[in-house]
Amino acid sequence: MTYSVRKHGDVLSTGNVLQIGSTMLFVSCLFFVYFQLWVPVYCDTEQLGFFSDSKSSGQVAKETGSSSCGCDALKRDVGVDVGEELSPHLEDPAEKYSKAANEENVEHHREQDIRSKMVLLKSSWFFMGTDNPGIPPDGEGPQRRVWVDSLYIEQHEVTNRQFQHFVNQTLYVTEAERFGDSFVFEELLTEELKSKILQAVAAAPWWLPVKGADWRHPEGPGSTISDRLDHPVLHVSWNDAQAYCKWAQRRLPTEAEWEYACRAGLQDRLYPWGNKLLPKGQHYANLWQGDFPTTNTADDGYIGTSPVMSFPANSFGLYDMVGNAWEWTADWWNVHHTPEDKHNPTGPATGTDRVKKGGSYMCHKSYCYRYRCAARSQNTPDSSASNLGFRCVVNPS
């Protein structure tokens, strides 16, 4: 499989890796050789870089000076051939798995509704974005007045238990399972497993493509969710999230709806609870403490994800709006916004990446200051990783 690294549409490095048995062969800046076939590849010699044992993730982090944990660069190559079995899934994964399930399981929902409880958010104007962006290239500004219609939003991120129920009911297969791998943060992996992985994302070598990693096996073979059923489900692509939401008779929130929910009535505040990260010394979100990416002191009690609702809710009664796991939204990615008033904006009509919000347990101010309500990032719709999940919304009936 080929992985290409990019950020906001610009190539950071080739990051392209080919695995032949247990060997990676890099021939030149413009060509890879594979079974004596030359394949042209574009790269920038000044930006080219491969992760090797001679350079630690910490060293690369300091040298790149990036403002990102690198998860926005986790992109599957659209040209990758993963076999015939993937083709039916790509036609319309949400429709394929949700239509029949909804028809057959309405009665089941009445008997055992495992879906998250929902909170009603009443229609209102609010100020979206910021005029003081923490990461300007992400398109956090300008601040603009936005009207959002009333909606119900889930109290917390979709959990492993809930996604497991969905899969049991529908026999849905996620894209990570079909591709056969997903990206995992290296600090969560055993040394034995890391020693078997011969490829990494050049711009963010702490991200490793792990064969067998998926929502059931968050750290790859041998890992399990049996003791994490109330943690947010991970390794779900945008397409997977869509499928779940349609089955649940819900949908993904727009970016505007998500940010309205995050801000919870507060104006010009960084976080869902205000401007202080640790009010009275208390942790309000599952974030990274220490030196990213090498040392997480886990002062908040967690190295990876935490059970949903482990931290205080915002004033709307919503949990984990920042930290824990990134959350997919419905919008296509765009960094150009205007200050005019908007009514229920839905983002551009087309695009290549989808917007995600909220940051994750990997976020730290020194390296990925995206655990703010105005912060945003993106991934391709088929991307999946060990810090990416979602929650659903629904319109009032």
Tab-separated table of C-alpha atoms in Angstrom:
chain	number	residue	atom	x	y	z
A	1	MET	CA	0.000	0.000	0.000
A	2	THR	CA	1.171	3.532	-0.719
A	3	TYR	CA	0.837	6.370	1.767
A	4	SER	CA	1.235	9.982	0.736
A	5	VAL	CA	1.808	12.715	3.276
A	6	ARG	CA	0.323	16.135	2.808
A	7	LYS	CA	-1.060	19.062	4.722
A	8	HIS	CA	-3.798	21.373	3.520
A	9	GLY	CA	-3.265	20.198	-0.049
A	10	ASP	CA	0.484	20.856	-0.095
A	11	VAL	CA	3.012	18.050	-0.230
A	12	LEU	CA	5.243	18.125	2.835
A	13	SER	CA	7.347	15.226	1.681
A	14	THR	CA	6.817	12.235	-0.522
A	15	GLY	CA	6.233	10.081	2.508
A	16	ASN	CA	5.559	7.405	-0.100
A	17	VAL	CA	6.488	3.977	1.047
A	18	LEU	CA	6.479	0.689	-0.809
A	19	GLN	CA	6.889	-2.514	1.130
A	20	ILE	CA	8.340	-5.447	-0.827
A	21	GLY	CA	8.409	-8.424	1.505
A	22	SER	CA	10.229	-6.872	4.446
A	23	THR	CA	12.278	-4.359	2.445
A	24	MET	CA	11.584	-0.783	1.354
A	25	LEU	CA	13.505	0.341	-1.721
A	26	PHE	CA	13.935	4.020	-2.470
A	27	VAL	CA	15.719	4.607	-5.786
A	28	SER	CA	15.733	8.367	-6.394
A	29	CYS	CA	13.813	11.547	-5.670
A	30	LEU	CA	11.691	11.071	-8.767
A	31	PHE	CA	11.351	7.300	-9.048
A	32	PHE	CA	10.519	4.210	-7.074
A	33	VAL	CA	11.443	0.800	-8.408
A	34	TYR	CA	9.177	-2.129	-7.821
A	35	PHE	CA	9.847	-5.489	-9.438
A	36	GLN	CA	11.956	-3.695	-12.106
A	37	LEU	CA	9.111	-1.317	-12.990
A	38	TRP	CA	9.777	2.419	-12.760
A	39	VAL	CA	6.949	4.441	-11.312
A	40	PRO	CA	7.236	8.266	-11.446
A	41	VAL	CA	6.675	10.026	-8.144
A	42	TYR	CA	6.845	13.749	-7.372
A	43	CYS	CA	8.811	14.980	-4.401
A	44	ASP	CA	10.693	17.983	-3.121
A	45	THR	CA	14.312	17.234	-2.326
A	46	GLU	CA	14.383	19.807	0.452
A	47	GLN	CA	11.356	18.264	2.122
A	48	LEU	CA	12.019	14.603	1.464
A	49	GLY	CA	12.502	12.486	4.561
A	50	PHE	CA	12.043	8.953	5.784
A	51	PHE	CA	11.819	7.859	9.384
A	52	SER	CA	14.539	5.438	10.429
A	53	ASP	CA	15.849	4.021	13.676
A	54	SER	CA	18.710	6.519	13.589
A	55	LYS	CA	16.388	9.430	14.290
A	56	SER	CA	13.801	9.409	17.041
A	57	SER	CA	10.287	10.804	16.802
A	58	GLY	CA	11.278	13.440	19.319
A	59	GLN	CA	14.181	14.585	17.163
A	60	VAL	CA	11.981	14.812	14.088
A	61	ALA	CA	9.381	16.753	16.075
A	62	LYS	CA	11.931	19.351	17.155
A	63	GLU	CA	13.438	19.618	13.679
A	64	THR	CA	10.142	20.058	11.858
A	65	GLY	CA	8.766	22.566	14.339
A	66	SER	CA	5.291	21.664	13.164
A	67	SER	CA	2.114	22.908	14.799
A	68	SER	CA	0.426	19.581	14.133
A	69	CYS	CA	0.509	16.100	15.616
A	70	GLY	CA	0.528	14.935	12.000
A	71	CYS	CA	-2.879	13.247	11.986
A	72	ASP	CA	-4.074	15.606	9.241
A	73	ALA	CA	-1.423	14.022	7.006
A	74	LEU	CA	-2.758	10.484	7.358
A	75	LYS	CA	-4.132	9.931	3.895
A	76	ARG	CA	-4.719	6.794	1.900
A	77	ASP	CA	-3.566	7.018	-1.706
A	78	VAL	CA	-6.671	7.059	-3.898
A	79	GLY	CA	-4.806	4.983	-6.453
A	80	VAL	CA	-4.183	2.058	-4.137
A	81	ASP	CA	-5.652	-1.234	-5.331
A	82	VAL	CA	-7.007	-3.083	-2.328
A	83	GLY	CA	-8.800	-5.771	-4.275
A	84	GLU	CA	-12.273	-6.455	-5.542
A	85	GLU	CA	-13.772	-6.833	-2.089
A	86	LEU	CA	-13.538	-3.075	-1.459
A	87	SER	CA	-15.459	-2.026	-4.545
A	88	PRO	CA	-19.019	-2.690	-3.327
A	89	HIS	CA	-18.307	-0.786	-0.119
A	90	LEU	CA	-17.290	2.348	-1.977
A	91	GLU	CA	-20.520	2.602	-3.969
A	92	ASP	CA	-22.391	4.102	-1.011
A	93	PRO	CA	-21.423	2.545	2.321
A	94	ALA	CA	-24.035	4.386	4.351
A	95	GLU	CA	-26.935	3.443	2.085
A	96	LYS	CA	-25.776	-0.127	1.640
A	97	TYR	CA	-25.736	-0.906	5.349
A	98	SER	CA	-28.327	1.434	6.777
A	99	LYS	CA	-31.441	1.138	4.636
A	100	ALA	CA	-32.204	-2.491	5.387
A	101	ALA	CA	-31.099	-2.122	8.980
A	102	ASN	CA	-33.454	0.775	9.563
A	103	GLU	CA	-36.350	-1.115	8.023
A	104	GLU	CA	-35.692	-4.270	10.021
A	105	ASN	CA	-34.646	-2.806	13.352
A	106	VAL	CA	-37.112	-0.037	14.190
A	107	GLU	CA	-38.781	-2.365	16.656
A	108	HIS	CA	-35.375	-3.363	18.019
A	109	HIS	CA	-34.526	0.293	18.710
A	110	ARG	CA	-37.704	0.586	20.759
A	111	GLU	CA	-36.775	-2.491	22.797
A	112	GLN	CA	-33.114	-1.681	23.308
A	113	ASP	CA	-31.955	1.753	22.280
A	114	ILE	CA	-28.207	1.834	22.807
A	115	ARG	CA	-27.798	5.137	21.004
A	116	SER	CA	-26.455	8.113	22.951
A	117	LYS	CA	-28.840	10.378	24.801
A	118	MET	CA	-29.403	13.643	22.989
A	119	VAL	CA	-29.417	17.253	24.108
A	120	LEU	CA	-31.657	19.855	22.479
A	121	LEU	CA	-29.844	22.970	21.315
A	122	LYS	CA	-32.240	25.794	20.527
A	123	SER	CA	-31.798	27.899	17.400
A	124	SER	CA	-29.625	30.950	17.857
A	125	TRP	CA	-26.990	33.253	16.474
A	126	PHE	CA	-23.402	32.713	17.629
A	127	PHE	CA	-19.930	33.862	16.650
A	128	MET	CA	-18.071	31.168	14.729
A	129	GLY	CA	-14.323	31.159	14.213
A	130	THR	CA	-11.870	33.662	15.642
A	131	ASP	CA	-9.995	36.818	14.728
A	132	ASN	CA	-7.067	35.582	16.814
A	133	PRO	CA	-6.316	32.224	15.216
A	134	GLY	CA	-4.031	29.826	17.019
A	135	ILE	CA	-3.101	28.206	13.698
A	136	PRO	CA	-3.830	30.710	10.870
A	137	PRO	CA	-3.235	28.303	7.934
A	138	ASP	CA	-6.139	26.183	9.172
A	139	GLY	CA	-8.682	28.867	8.259
A	140	GLU	CA	-9.900	29.514	11.803
A	141	GLY	CA	-10.937	33.053	10.932
A	142	PRO	CA	-12.402	35.455	10.421
A	143	GLN	CA	-14.926	35.507	13.211
A	144	ARG	CA	-18.412	35.653	11.685
A	145	ARG	CA	-21.976	35.635	12.937
A	146	VAL	CA	-23.791	32.376	12.185
A	147	TRP	CA	-27.371	31.279	12.688
A	148	VAL	CA	-27.970	27.634	13.556
A	149	ASP	CA	-31.413	26.037	13.595
A	150	SER	CA	-32.481	23.931	16.557
A	151	LEU	CA	-31.000	20.440	16.671
A	152	TYR	CA	-30.443	17.515	18.955
A	153	ILE	CA	-26.830	16.446	19.510
A	154	GLU	CA	-25.492	13.368	21.247
A	155	GLN	CA	-24.155	13.928	24.765
A	156	HIS	CA	-20.881	12.219	23.996
A	157	GLU	CA	-18.863	10.577	21.251
A	158	VAL	CA	-20.095	7.266	19.859
A	159	THR	CA	-18.584	4.496	21.974
A	160	ASN	CA	-17.135	1.105	21.158
A	161	ARG	CA	-20.176	-0.509	22.752
A	162	GLN	CA	-22.554	1.444	20.518
A	163	PHE	CA	-20.560	0.865	17.354
A	164	GLN	CA	-20.278	-2.832	18.214
A	165	HIS	CA	-24.068	-3.028	18.479
A	166	PHE	CA	-24.382	-1.344	15.080
A	167	VAL	CA	-21.957	-3.833	13.529
A	168	ASN	CA	-23.722	-6.786	15.130
A	169	GLN	CA	-27.027	-5.597	13.708
A	170	THR	CA	-25.808	-4.775	10.206
A	171	LEU	CA	-22.633	-6.856	9.651
A	172	TYR	CA	-21.003	-3.612	8.579
A	173	VAL	CA	-17.292	-3.783	7.710
A	174	THR	CA	-15.253	-0.624	8.230
A	175	GLU	CA	-12.841	0.736	5.671
A	176	ALA	CA	-9.852	0.057	7.938
A	177	GLU	CA	-10.875	-3.603	8.010
A	178	ARG	CA	-11.219	-3.674	4.242
A	179	PHE	CA	-7.939	-1.897	3.607
A	180	GLY	CA	-6.301	-4.161	6.173
A	181	ASP	CA	-4.588	-1.478	8.219
A	182	SER	CA	-4.948	1.857	9.974
A	183	PHE	CA	-2.686	4.481	11.531
A	184	VAL	CA	-1.680	4.104	15.181
A	185	PHE	CA	0.289	6.445	17.432
A	186	GLU	CA	3.576	4.644	18.111
A	187	GLU	CA	3.611	5.249	21.871
A	188	LEU	CA	0.560	2.984	22.170
A	189	LEU	CA	2.295	0.052	20.483
A	190	THR	CA	4.399	-2.687	22.022
A	191	GLU	CA	8.102	-2.706	21.199
A	192	GLU	CA	7.651	-6.116	19.570
A	193	LEU	CA	5.021	-4.810	17.191
A	194	LYS	CA	6.948	-1.624	16.419
A	195	SER	CA	10.014	-3.682	15.503
A	196	LYS	CA	8.020	-5.383	12.756
A	197	ILE	CA	6.845	-2.159	11.115
A	198	LEU	CA	9.195	-0.898	8.426
A	199	GLN	CA	7.293	2.161	7.297
A	200	ALA	CA	6.149	5.420	8.810
A	201	VAL	CA	4.839	8.828	7.832
A	202	ALA	CA	7.925	10.907	7.051
A	203	ALA	CA	6.581	14.216	8.347
A	204	ALA	CA	5.167	12.580	11.490
A	205	PRO	CA	7.091	9.364	12.233
A	206	TRP	CA	5.127	8.744	15.406
A	207	TRP	CA	2.276	7.637	13.140
A	208	LEU	CA	2.669	4.047	11.953
A	209	PRO	CA	0.454	2.116	9.504
A	210	VAL	CA	-0.355	-1.029	11.477
A	211	LYS	CA	-1.707	-4.084	9.698
A	212	GLY	CA	-4.737	-5.449	11.492
A	213	ALA	CA	-5.460	-2.203	13.347
A	214	ASP	CA	-9.162	-1.348	13.329
A	215	TRP	CA	-11.970	-0.363	15.696
A	216	ARG	CA	-11.932	-3.811	17.333
A	217	HIS	CA	-8.148	-3.872	17.601
A	218	PRO	CA	-7.101	-0.249	18.262
A	219	GLU	CA	-3.390	-1.068	18.549
A	220	GLY	CA	-3.391	-3.880	16.019
A	221	PRO	CA	-3.259	-7.668	16.500
A	222	GLY	CA	-3.495	-8.713	20.117
A	223	SER	CA	-5.243	-5.532	21.285
A	224	THR	CA	-8.913	-5.449	22.227
A	225	ILE	CA	-11.739	-3.123	23.210
A	226	SER	CA	-13.125	-5.518	25.825
A	227	ASP	CA	-11.999	-3.173	28.610
A	228	ARG	CA	-12.772	-0.021	26.586
A	229	LEU	CA	-16.402	-0.442	25.615
A	230	ASP	CA	-17.255	2.992	27.009
A	231	HIS	CA	-14.357	4.721	25.240
A	232	PRO	CA	-14.968	6.504	21.927
A	233	VAL	CA	-14.814	4.206	18.923
A	234	LEU	CA	-11.655	4.834	16.871
A	235	HIS	CA	-10.323	3.903	13.436
A	236	VAL	CA	-13.591	4.940	11.806
A	237	SER	CA	-13.495	6.812	8.521
A	238	TRP	CA	-15.911	9.562	7.561
A	239	ASN	CA	-17.727	6.988	5.448
A	240	ASP	CA	-17.984	4.641	8.437
A	241	ALA	CA	-19.359	7.446	10.602
A	242	GLN	CA	-21.939	8.243	7.934
A	243	ALA	CA	-23.041	4.617	7.854
A	244	TYR	CA	-23.527	4.505	11.628
A	245	CYS	CA	-25.416	7.796	11.712
A	246	LYS	CA	-27.812	6.707	8.972
A	247	TRP	CA	-28.430	3.406	10.739
A	248	ALA	CA	-29.147	5.346	13.933
A	249	GLN	CA	-31.503	7.621	11.964
A	250	ARG	CA	-29.207	10.532	12.689
A	251	ARG	CA	-26.492	12.407	10.790
A	252	LEU	CA	-23.111	14.029	11.237
A	253	PRO	CA	-23.157	17.665	12.422
A	254	THR	CA	-22.091	20.473	10.153
A	255	GLU	CA	-18.986	22.318	11.311
A	256	ALA	CA	-21.145	25.266	12.341
A	257	GLU	CA	-23.477	23.041	14.383
A	258	TRP	CA	-20.507	21.352	16.033
A	259	GLU	CA	-18.858	24.653	16.968
A	260	TYR	CA	-22.126	26.069	18.271
A	261	ALA	CA	-22.410	23.013	20.514
A	262	CYS	CA	-18.796	23.326	21.615
A	263	ARG	CA	-19.049	26.986	22.602
A	264	ALA	CA	-22.180	26.374	24.656
A	265	GLY	CA	-23.242	30.011	24.682
A	266	LEU	CA	-19.803	31.459	25.488
A	267	GLN	CA	-18.413	34.169	23.210
A	268	ASP	CA	-14.725	34.761	22.435
A	269	ARG	CA	-13.614	31.882	24.641
A	270	LEU	CA	-10.970	29.334	23.754
A	271	TYR	CA	-12.488	26.239	25.296
A	272	PRO	CA	-15.995	24.944	25.989
A	273	TRP	CA	-15.612	26.058	29.617
A	274	GLY	CA	-13.760	29.373	29.205
A	275	ASN	CA	-10.208	30.655	28.639
A	276	LYS	CA	-8.272	28.891	31.391
A	277	LEU	CA	-7.054	25.427	30.455
A	278	LEU	CA	-7.040	24.237	34.072
A	279	PRO	CA	-9.645	26.148	36.089
A	280	LYS	CA	-8.673	25.825	39.754
A	281	GLY	CA	-6.139	23.198	38.721
A	282	GLN	CA	-8.799	20.817	37.398
A	283	HIS	CA	-8.530	18.979	34.081
A	284	TYR	CA	-11.554	19.564	31.852
A	285	ALA	CA	-10.433	17.462	28.889
A	286	ASN	CA	-8.288	14.472	27.968
A	287	LEU	CA	-5.204	16.103	26.437
A	288	TRP	CA	-1.449	15.540	26.271
A	289	GLN	CA	0.675	16.609	29.227
A	290	GLY	CA	4.449	16.554	28.951
A	291	ASP	CA	6.765	16.656	25.952
A	292	PHE	CA	5.089	15.620	22.692
A	293	PRO	CA	5.585	13.073	21.204
A	294	THR	CA	7.917	11.275	23.611
A	295	THR	CA	6.596	11.850	27.136
A	296	ASN	CA	3.002	11.938	28.283
A	297	THR	CA	2.867	12.408	32.046
A	298	ALA	CA	-0.843	11.576	32.012
A	299	ASP	CA	-1.601	14.164	34.682
A	300	ASP	CA	-5.234	13.972	33.585
A	301	GLY	CA	-5.241	10.236	34.308
A	302	TYR	CA	-5.013	8.903	30.760
A	303	ILE	CA	-2.319	8.009	28.226
A	304	GLY	CA	-4.793	7.252	25.435
A	305	THR	CA	-8.538	7.702	25.243
A	306	SER	CA	-10.723	7.909	28.330
A	307	PRO	CA	-14.253	6.653	28.937
A	308	VAL	CA	-16.767	9.170	27.613
A	309	MET	CA	-18.118	11.578	30.231
A	310	SER	CA	-14.939	11.291	32.341
A	311	PHE	CA	-14.505	15.068	32.374
A	312	PRO	CA	-16.970	17.875	33.179
A	313	ALA	CA	-19.633	18.727	30.617
A	314	ASN	CA	-19.965	22.183	29.108
A	315	SER	CA	-22.954	24.364	29.969
A	316	PHE	CA	-25.031	22.637	27.262
A	317	GLY	CA	-24.460	19.309	29.020
A	318	LEU	CA	-22.114	17.959	26.341
A	319	TYR	CA	-19.014	15.915	27.137
A	320	ASP	CA	-15.600	15.682	25.453
A	321	MET	CA	-16.263	18.406	22.916
A	322	VAL	CA	-12.499	18.901	22.929
A	323	GLY	CA	-9.854	16.284	23.604
A	324	ASN	CA	-10.227	12.502	23.819
A	325	ALA	CA	-10.925	11.885	20.104
A	326	TRP	CA	-11.229	14.055	17.024
A	327	GLU	CA	-14.771	14.196	15.639
A	328	TRP	CA	-15.826	14.087	12.009
A	329	THR	CA	-18.218	16.734	10.692
A	330	ALA	CA	-20.302	16.755	7.529
A	331	ASP	CA	-18.447	19.635	5.798
A	332	TRP	CA	-15.858	19.535	3.059
A	333	TRP	CA	-12.623	21.264	4.035
A	334	ASN	CA	-12.083	24.893	3.070
A	335	VAL	CA	-9.792	27.543	4.585
A	336	HIS	CA	-11.342	30.634	2.982
A	337	HIS	CA	-14.235	32.223	4.858
A	338	THR	CA	-15.960	35.584	4.664
A	339	PRO	CA	-17.166	37.744	7.585
A	340	GLU	CA	-20.753	38.036	6.336
A	341	ASP	CA	-23.614	36.615	8.390
A	342	LYS	CA	-24.508	33.030	7.505
A	343	HIS	CA	-27.598	30.901	8.028
A	344	ASN	CA	-26.964	27.188	8.599
A	345	PRO	CA	-23.734	27.058	6.547
A	346	THR	CA	-22.784	23.645	5.226
A	347	GLY	CA	-19.360	24.317	3.734
A	348	PRO	CA	-18.347	23.944	0.087
A	349	ALA	CA	-20.282	21.668	-2.251
A	350	THR	CA	-17.269	19.528	-3.099
A	351	GLY	CA	-13.769	18.843	-1.864
A	352	THR	CA	-11.146	16.235	-1.132
A	353	ASP	CA	-11.025	16.318	2.682
A	354	ARG	CA	-13.677	16.495	5.387
A	355	VAL	CA	-13.510	18.774	8.429
A	356	LYS	CA	-12.823	17.294	11.845
A	357	LYS	CA	-13.061	19.193	15.122
A	358	GLY	CA	-12.142	19.016	18.788
A	359	GLY	CA	-8.621	17.634	18.900
A	360	SER	CA	-7.663	14.503	20.801
A	361	TYR	CA	-5.670	13.028	23.661
A	362	MET	CA	-2.570	13.758	21.549
A	363	CYS	CA	-3.050	17.529	21.480
A	364	HIS	CA	-0.663	19.863	23.330
A	365	LYS	CA	-0.279	23.613	22.992
A	366	SER	CA	3.328	23.249	21.877
A	367	TYR	CA	2.519	20.921	19.005
A	368	CYS	CA	-1.152	20.630	18.125
A	369	TYR	CA	-3.057	23.537	19.628
A	370	ARG	CA	-6.347	22.322	18.200
A	371	TYR	CA	-8.310	21.555	21.337
A	372	ARG	CA	-10.090	24.909	20.989
A	373	CYS	CA	-13.640	25.414	19.739
A	374	ALA	CA	-12.451	27.477	16.761
A	375	ALA	CA	-9.673	25.048	15.840
A	376	ARG	CA	-10.138	22.693	12.934
A	377	SER	CA	-8.334	20.122	10.850
A	378	GLN	CA	-9.074	17.685	8.062
A	379	ASN	CA	-8.650	14.199	6.621
A	380	THR	CA	-9.749	12.378	3.498
A	381	PRO	CA	-13.095	10.589	3.943
A	382	ASP	CA	-11.472	7.145	3.933
A	383	SER	CA	-8.830	8.022	6.543
A	384	SER	CA	-8.782	6.319	9.926
A	385	ALA	CA	-6.536	6.578	12.958
A	386	SER	CA	-6.233	5.800	16.650
A	387	ASN	CA	-7.465	9.263	17.682
A	388	LEU	CA	-10.421	9.826	15.367
A	389	GLY	CA	-14.110	9.264	16.157
A	390	PHE	CA	-17.463	11.081	15.845
A	391	ARG	CA	-20.871	11.909	17.334
A	392	CYS	CA	-24.257	12.354	15.659
A	393	VAL	CA	-27.032	14.942	15.553
A	394	VAL	CA	-30.640	14.940	14.400
A	395	ASN	CA	-33.151	17.595	13.420
A	396	PRO	CA	-36.170	18.049	15.703
A	397	SER	CA	-39.129	16.128	14.312
